[in-house]
Amino acid sequence: LAVTAPKAHTWTIVVPTETNLKLRDHEYKLASRIRLGLKPIDMLGSRCRACDAHVKNDESHFLSCNSKLTIPMTLRHNLVVKAVSSLIELAGGVHREEPTHLDFQHSKSTFKRTDIEALVGNNHYLLDVSIITPTNPSAIKCRRSAKEQLGAAKSVAISKIQKHRENAEYVQAKFIPFIIESHGGIIPECKNFLSALKYYAGDNVSPSSNARLESLLYTSIAIAVQRGNALMLKKC
């Protein structure tokens, strides 16, 4: 289900015309193995170096290891945030990452800040980014990933909406759960937001900028995820 999810194949068709669209050999090899359902490396070992967890029955553990030592998880997340931020700017919008200035209705709500605040024309958005691994045991058991395509990602999206919707409405913004699977699949909310960027850019930026946006719209995000996956494996 994960490898046939919408846009999961995007990284395989990217033309590396820019530095941020290039995968190094070991990154491409790992992405291919994940897509084929193979072990990330032949000599995997029995424990994760970052959190000491047993990985014999969870060969994709490295994609979701949440050990405090796993700084690459944050780097993977930030790679995707930067890719989305760049698309907003290229479309003619403005953005702020991890906005701390928003005056939420309750002071205790400040810890609920999102990853990106964006203004695209008259539209005000708050986006929160997460990368979910649909093949880890918890996703299969608790988040429907074995029964429904994008089940784990959609489940996380629901929890994100519950967490941020009230604050988003208070500042008159639309909340977007920007949830991506580590295999590359994206939920409909992501596609709708990116389509809105494309539509806005068509009337508000130069033809050259619009053409560049179209070429980067999904590809830059897809490459960011796969580069982040490789960082996760190296640590684990």
C-alpha positions as protocol buffer text, in pm:
chain_id: "A"
residue {
  index: 1
  type: LEU
  ca { x: 0 y: 0 z: 0 }
}
residue {
  index: 2
  type: ALA
  ca { x: 281 y: 241 z: 88 }
}
residue {
  index: 3
  type: VAL
  ca { x: 463 y: 222 z: -246 }
}
residue {
  index: 4
  type: THR
  ca { x: 145 y: 278 z: -448 }
}
residue {
  index: 5
  type: ALA
  ca { x: 24 y: 574 z: -241 }
}
residue {
  index: 6
  type: PRO
  ca { x: -26 y: 906 z: -425 }
}
residue {
  index: 7
  type: LYS
  ca { x: 310 y: 1062 z: -520 }
}
residue {
  index: 8
  type: ALA
  ca { x: 512 y: 780 z: -356 }
}
residue {
  index: 9
  type: HIS
  ca { x: 688 y: 726 z: -689 }
}
residue {
  index: 10
  type: THR
  ca { x: 783 y: 1091 z: -743 }
}
residue {
  index: 11
  type: TRP
  ca { x: 1147 y: 1060 z: -639 }
}
residue {
  index: 12
  type: THR
  ca { x: 1199 y: 795 z: -912 }
}
residue {
  index: 13
  type: ILE
  ca { x: 1115 y: 1039 z: -1194 }
}
residue {
  index: 14
  type: VAL
  ca { x: 1297 y: 1349 z: -1072 }
}
residue {
  index: 15
  type: VAL
  ca { x: 1532 y: 1512 z: -1319 }
}
residue {
  index: 16
  type: PRO
  ca { x: 1823 y: 1643 z: -1106 }
}
residue {
  index: 17
  type: THR
  ca { x: 1844 y: 1988 z: -1263 }
}
residue {
  index: 18
  type: GLU
  ca { x: 1917 y: 2158 z: -930 }
}
residue {
  index: 19
  type: THR
  ca { x: 2132 y: 2070 z: -631 }
}
residue {
  index: 20
  type: ASN
  ca { x: 1832 y: 2016 z: -405 }
}
residue {
  index: 21
  type: LEU
  ca { x: 1692 y: 1761 z: -651 }
}
residue {
  index: 22
  type: LYS
  ca { x: 1994 y: 1532 z: -644 }
}
residue {
  index: 23
  type: LEU
  ca { x: 2027 y: 1205 z: -456 }
}
residue {
  index: 24
  type: ARG
  ca { x: 2374 y: 1070 z: -395 }
}
residue {
  index: 25
  type: ASP
  ca { x: 2441 y: 708 z: -485 }
}
residue {
  index: 26
  type: HIS
  ca { x: 2388 y: 568 z: -134 }
}
residue {
  index: 27
  type: GLU
  ca { x: 2068 y: 774 z: -93 }
}
residue {
  index: 28
  type: TYR
  ca { x: 1926 y: 646 z: -421 }
}
residue {
  index: 29
  type: LYS
  ca { x: 2024 y: 289 z: -335 }
}
residue {
  index: 30
  type: LEU
  ca { x: 1848 y: 310 z: 1 }
}
residue {
  index: 31
  type: ALA
  ca { x: 1534 y: 465 z: -149 }
}
residue {
  index: 32
  type: SER
  ca { x: 1523 y: 184 z: -405 }
}
residue {
  index: 33
  type: ARG
  ca { x: 1557 y: -85 z: -138 }
}
residue {
  index: 34
  type: ILE
  ca { x: 1276 y: 71 z: 67 }
}
residue {
  index: 35
  type: ARG
  ca { x: 1052 y: 79 z: -238 }
}
residue {
  index: 36
  type: LEU
  ca { x: 1129 y: -286 z: -317 }
}
residue {
  index: 37
  type: GLY
  ca { x: 1060 y: -396 z: 42 }
}
residue {
  index: 38
  type: LEU
  ca { x: 1419 y: -503 z: 105 }
}
residue {
  index: 39
  type: LYS
  ca { x: 1632 y: -457 z: 414 }
}
residue {
  index: 40
  type: PRO
  ca { x: 1796 y: -112 z: 415 }
}
residue {
  index: 41
  type: ILE
  ca { x: 2134 y: -287 z: 420 }
}
residue {
  index: 42
  type: ASP
  ca { x: 2222 y: -658 z: 395 }
}
residue {
  index: 43
  type: MET
  ca { x: 2407 y: -671 z: 729 }
}
residue {
  index: 44
  type: LEU
  ca { x: 2141 y: -499 z: 936 }
}
residue {
  index: 45
  type: GLY
  ca { x: 2236 y: -624 z: 1282 }
}
residue {
  index: 46
  type: SER
  ca { x: 1993 y: -699 z: 1563 }
}
residue {
  index: 47
  type: ARG
  ca { x: 1981 y: -367 z: 1752 }
}
residue {
  index: 48
  type: CYS
  ca { x: 1952 y: 2 z: 1671 }
}
residue {
  index: 49
  type: ARG
  ca { x: 2265 y: 194 z: 1764 }
}
residue {
  index: 50
  type: ALA
  ca { x: 2066 y: 504 z: 1852 }
}
residue {
  index: 51
  type: CYS
  ca { x: 1805 y: 357 z: 2090 }
}
residue {
  index: 52
  type: ASP
  ca { x: 1918 y: -7 z: 2139 }
}
residue {
  index: 53
  type: ALA
  ca { x: 1581 y: -137 z: 2022 }
}
residue {
  index: 54
  type: HIS
  ca { x: 1555 y: -484 z: 1866 }
}
residue {
  index: 55
  type: VAL
  ca { x: 1513 y: -448 z: 1490 }
}
residue {
  index: 56
  type: LYS
  ca { x: 1490 y: -813 z: 1389 }
}
residue {
  index: 57
  type: ASN
  ca { x: 1113 y: -790 z: 1345 }
}
residue {
  index: 58
  type: ASP
  ca { x: 1109 y: -427 z: 1233 }
}
residue {
  index: 59
  type: GLU
  ca { x: 1349 y: -379 z: 945 }
}
residue {
  index: 60
  type: SER
  ca { x: 1215 y: -27 z: 882 }
}
residue {
  index: 61
  type: HIS
  ca { x: 1280 y: 82 z: 1243 }
}
residue {
  index: 62
  type: PHE
  ca { x: 1540 y: 334 z: 1129 }
}
residue {
  index: 63
  type: LEU
  ca { x: 1270 y: 530 z: 944 }
}
residue {
  index: 64
  type: SER
  ca { x: 1083 y: 608 z: 1265 }
}
residue {
  index: 65
  type: CYS
  ca { x: 1340 y: 579 z: 1545 }
}
residue {
  index: 66
  type: ASN
  ca { x: 1249 y: 852 z: 1793 }
}
residue {
  index: 67
  type: SER
  ca { x: 1548 y: 824 z: 2022 }
}
residue {
  index: 68
  type: LYS
  ca { x: 1666 y: 1156 z: 2163 }
}
residue {
  index: 69
  type: LEU
  ca { x: 1996 y: 1073 z: 1999 }
}
residue {
  index: 70
  type: THR
  ca { x: 1831 y: 1065 z: 1657 }
}
residue {
  index: 71
  type: ILE
  ca { x: 1903 y: 1419 z: 1548 }
}
residue {
  index: 72
  type: PRO
  ca { x: 1860 y: 1308 z: 1184 }
}
residue {
  index: 73
  type: MET
  ca { x: 1485 y: 1272 z: 1246 }
}
residue {
  index: 74
  type: THR
  ca { x: 1477 y: 1645 z: 1312 }
}
residue {
  index: 75
  type: LEU
  ca { x: 1696 y: 1707 z: 1008 }
}
residue {
  index: 76
  type: ARG
  ca { x: 1460 y: 1504 z: 786 }
}
residue {
  index: 77
  type: HIS
  ca { x: 1167 y: 1704 z: 920 }
}
residue {
  index: 78
  type: ASN
  ca { x: 1350 y: 2032 z: 863 }
}
residue {
  index: 79
  type: LEU
  ca { x: 1446 y: 1936 z: 507 }
}
residue {
  index: 80
  type: VAL
  ca { x: 1077 y: 1897 z: 426 }
}
residue {
  index: 81
  type: VAL
  ca { x: 986 y: 2221 z: 606 }
}
residue {
  index: 82
  type: LYS
  ca { x: 1250 y: 2408 z: 404 }
}
residue {
  index: 83
  type: ALA
  ca { x: 1123 y: 2255 z: 80 }
}
residue {
  index: 84
  type: VAL
  ca { x: 764 y: 2362 z: 151 }
}
residue {
  index: 85
  type: SER
  ca { x: 878 y: 2710 z: 261 }
}
residue {
  index: 86
  type: SER
  ca { x: 1072 y: 2753 z: -63 }
}
residue {
  index: 87
  type: LEU
  ca { x: 764 y: 2659 z: -266 }
}
residue {
  index: 88
  type: ILE
  ca { x: 555 y: 2920 z: -82 }
}
residue {
  index: 89
  type: GLU
  ca { x: 812 y: 3191 z: -160 }
}
residue {
  index: 90
  type: LEU
  ca { x: 842 y: 3079 z: -521 }
}
residue {
  index: 91
  type: ALA
  ca { x: 464 y: 3099 z: -562 }
}
residue {
  index: 92
  type: GLY
  ca { x: 469 y: 3462 z: -450 }
}
residue {
  index: 93
  type: GLY
  ca { x: 360 y: 3403 z: -90 }
}
residue {
  index: 94
  type: VAL
  ca { x: 540 y: 3493 z: 231 }
}
residue {
  index: 95
  type: HIS
  ca { x: 606 y: 3267 z: 526 }
}
residue {
  index: 96
  type: ARG
  ca { x: 754 y: 3242 z: 873 }
}
residue {
  index: 97
  type: GLU
  ca { x: 887 y: 2917 z: 1020 }
}
residue {
  index: 98
  type: GLU
  ca { x: 791 y: 2815 z: 1374 }
}
residue {
  index: 99
  type: PRO
  ca { x: 589 y: 3135 z: 1434 }
}
residue {
  index: 100
  type: THR
  ca { x: 604 y: 3245 z: 1798 }
}
residue {
  index: 101
  type: HIS
  ca { x: 427 y: 3580 z: 1757 }
}
residue {
  index: 102
  type: LEU
  ca { x: 71 y: 3451 z: 1724 }
}
residue {
  index: 103
  type: ASP
  ca { x: -155 y: 3569 z: 2006 }
}
residue {
  index: 104
  type: PHE
  ca { x: -353 y: 3255 z: 2083 }
}
residue {
  index: 105
  type: GLN
  ca { x: -656 y: 3275 z: 2306 }
}
residue {
  index: 106
  type: HIS
  ca { x: -492 y: 3085 z: 2592 }
}
residue {
  index: 107
  type: SER
  ca { x: -136 y: 3139 z: 2708 }
}
residue {
  index: 108
  type: LYS
  ca { x: -101 y: 2764 z: 2758 }
}
residue {
  index: 109
  type: SER
  ca { x: -159 y: 2716 z: 2385 }
}
residue {
  index: 110
  type: THR
  ca { x: 176 y: 2865 z: 2288 }
}
residue {
  index: 111
  type: PHE
  ca { x: 340 y: 2522 z: 2297 }
}
residue {
  index: 112
  type: LYS
  ca { x: 111 y: 2426 z: 2007 }
}
residue {
  index: 113
  type: ARG
  ca { x: 295 y: 2640 z: 1755 }
}
residue {
  index: 114
  type: THR
  ca { x: 312 y: 2501 z: 1403 }
}
residue {
  index: 115
  type: ASP
  ca { x: 604 y: 2465 z: 1164 }
}
residue {
  index: 116
  type: ILE
  ca { x: 502 y: 2728 z: 908 }
}
residue {
  index: 117
  type: GLU
  ca { x: 277 y: 3032 z: 892 }
}
residue {
  index: 118
  type: ALA
  ca { x: 207 y: 3144 z: 536 }
}
residue {
  index: 119
  type: LEU
  ca { x: 24 y: 3425 z: 361 }
}
residue {
  index: 120
  type: VAL
  ca { x: -65 y: 3340 z: 3 }
}
residue {
  index: 121
  type: GLY
  ca { x: -267 y: 3625 z: -136 }
}
residue {
  index: 122
  type: ASN
  ca { x: -566 y: 3673 z: 93 }
}
residue {
  index: 123
  type: ASN
  ca { x: -528 y: 3324 z: 241 }
}
residue {
  index: 124
  type: HIS
  ca { x: -369 y: 3275 z: 582 }
}
residue {
  index: 125
  type: TYR
  ca { x: -234 y: 2926 z: 654 }
}
residue {
  index: 126
  type: LEU
  ca { x: -76 y: 2741 z: 943 }
}
residue {
  index: 127
  type: LEU
  ca { x: 106 y: 2421 z: 845 }
}
residue {
  index: 128
  type: ASP
  ca { x: 247 y: 2145 z: 1061 }
}
residue {
  index: 129
  type: VAL
  ca { x: 478 y: 1889 z: 899 }
}
residue {
  index: 130
  type: SER
  ca { x: 521 y: 1524 z: 997 }
}
residue {
  index: 131
  type: ILE
  ca { x: 686 y: 1227 z: 828 }
}
residue {
  index: 132
  type: ILE
  ca { x: 517 y: 896 z: 914 }
}
residue {
  index: 133
  type: THR
  ca { x: 644 y: 541 z: 856 }
}
residue {
  index: 134
  type: PRO
  ca { x: 348 y: 318 z: 761 }
}
residue {
  index: 135
  type: THR
  ca { x: 543 y: -8 z: 798 }
}
residue {
  index: 136
  type: ASN
  ca { x: 646 y: 15 z: 1163 }
}
residue {
  index: 137
  type: PRO
  ca { x: 456 y: -206 z: 1410 }
}
residue {
  index: 138
  type: SER
  ca { x: 271 y: 76 z: 1585 }
}
residue {
  index: 139
  type: ALA
  ca { x: 142 y: 216 z: 1255 }
}
residue {
  index: 140
  type: ILE
  ca { x: 24 y: -128 z: 1145 }
}
residue {
  index: 141
  type: LYS
  ca { x: -140 y: -204 z: 1479 }
}
residue {
  index: 142
  type: CYS
  ca { x: -287 y: 132 z: 1581 }
}
residue {
  index: 143
  type: ARG
  ca { x: -302 y: 355 z: 1274 }
}
residue {
  index: 144
  type: ARG
  ca { x: -470 y: 143 z: 1005 }
}
residue {
  index: 145
  type: SER
  ca { x: -174 y: 143 z: 765 }
}
residue {
  index: 146
  type: ALA
  ca { x: -218 y: -230 z: 688 }
}
residue {
  index: 147
  type: LYS
  ca { x: -585 y: -186 z: 598 }
}
residue {
  index: 148
  type: GLU
  ca { x: -603 y: 153 z: 430 }
}
residue {
  index: 149
  type: GLN
  ca { x: -371 y: 335 z: 195 }
}
residue {
  index: 150
  type: LEU
  ca { x: -226 y: 635 z: 380 }
}
residue {
  index: 151
  type: GLY
  ca { x: -409 y: 509 z: 689 }
}
residue {
  index: 152
  type: ALA
  ca { x: -128 y: 601 z: 929 }
}
residue {
  index: 153
  type: ALA
  ca { x: -81 y: 945 z: 773 }
}
residue {
  index: 154
  type: LYS
  ca { x: -454 y: 1020 z: 779 }
}
residue {
  index: 155
  type: SER
  ca { x: -472 y: 914 z: 1143 }
}
residue {
  index: 156
  type: VAL
  ca { x: -191 y: 1153 z: 1236 }
}
residue {
  index: 157
  type: ALA
  ca { x: -361 y: 1427 z: 1032 }
}
residue {
  index: 158
  type: ILE
  ca { x: -677 y: 1389 z: 1241 }
}
residue {
  index: 159
  type: SER
  ca { x: -481 y: 1428 z: 1565 }
}
residue {
  index: 160
  type: LYS
  ca { x: -296 y: 1732 z: 1425 }
}
residue {
  index: 161
  type: ILE
  ca { x: -625 y: 1897 z: 1328 }
}
residue {
  index: 162
  type: GLN
  ca { x: -765 y: 1837 z: 1676 }
}
residue {
  index: 163
  type: LYS
  ca { x: -455 y: 1991 z: 1828 }
}
residue {
  index: 164
  type: HIS
  ca { x: -427 y: 2303 z: 1612 }
}
residue {
  index: 165
  type: ARG
  ca { x: -773 y: 2380 z: 1472 }
}
residue {
  index: 166
  type: GLU
  ca { x: -893 y: 2595 z: 1761 }
}
residue {
  index: 167
  type: ASN
  ca { x: -587 y: 2818 z: 1756 }
}
residue {
  index: 168
  type: ALA
  ca { x: -593 y: 2843 z: 1377 }
}
residue {
  index: 169
  type: GLU
  ca { x: -955 y: 2956 z: 1383 }
}
residue {
  index: 170
  type: TYR
  ca { x: -875 y: 3209 z: 1653 }
}
residue {
  index: 171
  type: VAL
  ca { x: -618 y: 3382 z: 1430 }
}
residue {
  index: 172
  type: GLN
  ca { x: -844 y: 3335 z: 1125 }
}
residue {
  index: 173
  type: ALA
  ca { x: -610 y: 3094 z: 951 }
}
residue {
  index: 174
  type: LYS
  ca { x: -665 y: 2761 z: 780 }
}
residue {
  index: 175
  type: PHE
  ca { x: -473 y: 2473 z: 935 }
}
residue {
  index: 176
  type: ILE
  ca { x: -301 y: 2229 z: 698 }
}
residue {
  index: 177
  type: PRO
  ca { x: -173 y: 1895 z: 834 }
}
residue {
  index: 178
  type: PHE
  ca { x: 121 y: 1841 z: 598 }
}
residue {
  index: 179
  type: ILE
  ca { x: 170 y: 1468 z: 654 }
}
residue {
  index: 180
  type: ILE
  ca { x: 400 y: 1260 z: 433 }
}
residue {
  index: 181
  type: GLU
  ca { x: 489 y: 892 z: 450 }
}
residue {
  index: 182
  type: SER
  ca { x: 856 y: 799 z: 461 }
}
residue {
  index: 183
  type: HIS
  ca { x: 792 y: 602 z: 140 }
}
residue {
  index: 184
  type: GLY
  ca { x: 682 y: 927 z: -26 }
}
residue {
  index: 185
  type: GLY
  ca { x: 302 y: 915 z: -20 }
}
residue {
  index: 186
  type: ILE
  ca { x: 114 y: 1233 z: 70 }
}
residue {
  index: 187
  type: ILE
  ca { x: -237 y: 1291 z: 202 }
}
residue {
  index: 188
  type: PRO
  ca { x: -503 y: 1489 z: 8 }
}
residue {
  index: 189
  type: GLU
  ca { x: -459 y: 1797 z: 230 }
}
residue {
  index: 190
  type: CYS
  ca { x: -100 y: 1828 z: 106 }
}
residue {
  index: 191
  type: LYS
  ca { x: -206 y: 1800 z: -258 }
}
residue {
  index: 192
  type: ASN
  ca { x: -480 y: 2057 z: -209 }
}
residue {
  index: 193
  type: PHE
  ca { x: -239 y: 2308 z: -54 }
}
residue {
  index: 194
  type: LEU
  ca { x: 20 y: 2260 z: -327 }
}
residue {
  index: 195
  type: SER
  ca { x: -251 y: 2296 z: -591 }
}
residue {
  index: 196
  type: ALA
  ca { x: -355 y: 2625 z: -428 }
}
residue {
  index: 197
  type: LEU
  ca { x: 6 y: 2746 z: -451 }
}
residue {
  index: 198
  type: LYS
  ca { x: 18 y: 2654 z: -819 }
}
residue {
  index: 199
  type: TYR
  ca { x: -312 y: 2830 z: -888 }
}
residue {
  index: 200
  type: TYR
  ca { x: -202 y: 3147 z: -709 }
}
residue {
  index: 201
  type: ALA
  ca { x: 136 y: 3152 z: -882 }
}
residue {
  index: 202
  type: GLY
  ca { x: -28 y: 3132 z: -1223 }
}
residue {
  index: 203
  type: ASP
  ca { x: -161 y: 3488 z: -1183 }
}
residue {
  index: 204
  type: ASN
  ca { x: 101 y: 3642 z: -957 }
}
residue {
  index: 205
  type: VAL
  ca { x: 455 y: 3546 z: -1059 }
}
residue {
  index: 206
  type: SER
  ca { x: 657 y: 3558 z: -1378 }
}
residue {
  index: 207
  type: PRO
  ca { x: 626 y: 3275 z: -1631 }
}
residue {
  index: 208
  type: SER
  ca { x: 978 y: 3158 z: -1548 }
}
residue {
  index: 209
  type: SER
  ca { x: 905 y: 3144 z: -1175 }
}
residue {
  index: 210
  type: ASN
  ca { x: 578 y: 2967 z: -1244 }
}
residue {
  index: 211
  type: ALA
  ca { x: 754 y: 2708 z: -1460 }
}
residue {
  index: 212
  type: ARG
  ca { x: 1015 y: 2649 z: -1191 }
}
residue {
  index: 213
  type: LEU
  ca { x: 743 y: 2611 z: -928 }
}
residue {
  index: 214
  type: GLU
  ca { x: 569 y: 2347 z: -1137 }
}
residue {
  index: 215
  type: SER
  ca { x: 893 y: 2151 z: -1172 }
}
residue {
  index: 216
  type: LEU
  ca { x: 965 y: 2166 z: -797 }
}
residue {
  index: 217
  type: LEU
  ca { x: 611 y: 2134 z: -661 }
}
residue {
  index: 218
  type: TYR
  ca { x: 634 y: 1768 z: -561 }
}
residue {
  index: 219
  type: THR
  ca { x: 988 y: 1676 z: -659 }
}
residue {
  index: 220
  type: SER
  ca { x: 1168 y: 1893 z: -402 }
}
residue {
  index: 221
  type: ILE
  ca { x: 960 y: 1744 z: -120 }
}
residue {
  index: 222
  type: ALA
  ca { x: 1009 y: 1388 z: -245 }
}
residue {
  index: 223
  type: ILE
  ca { x: 1387 y: 1428 z: -258 }
}
residue {
  index: 224
  type: ALA
  ca { x: 1394 y: 1591 z: 87 }
}
residue {
  index: 225
  type: VAL
  ca { x: 1220 y: 1288 z: 237 }
}
residue {
  index: 226
  type: GLN
  ca { x: 1457 y: 1038 z: 77 }
}
residue {
  index: 227
  type: ARG
  ca { x: 1765 y: 1235 z: 179 }
}
residue {
  index: 228
  type: GLY
  ca { x: 1630 y: 1246 z: 533 }
}
residue {
  index: 229
  type: ASN
  ca { x: 1569 y: 872 z: 531 }
}
residue {
  index: 230
  type: ALA
  ca { x: 1935 y: 814 z: 446 }
}
residue {
  index: 231
  type: LEU
  ca { x: 2042 y: 1035 z: 738 }
}
residue {
  index: 232
  type: MET
  ca { x: 1819 y: 831 z: 970 }
}
residue {
  index: 233
  type: LEU
  ca { x: 1973 y: 501 z: 856 }
}
residue {
  index: 234
  type: LYS
  ca { x: 2328 y: 627 z: 906 }
}
residue {
  index: 235
  type: LYS
  ca { x: 2253 y: 715 z: 1269 }
}
residue {
  index: 236
  type: CYS
  ca { x: 2068 y: 392 z: 1352 }
}
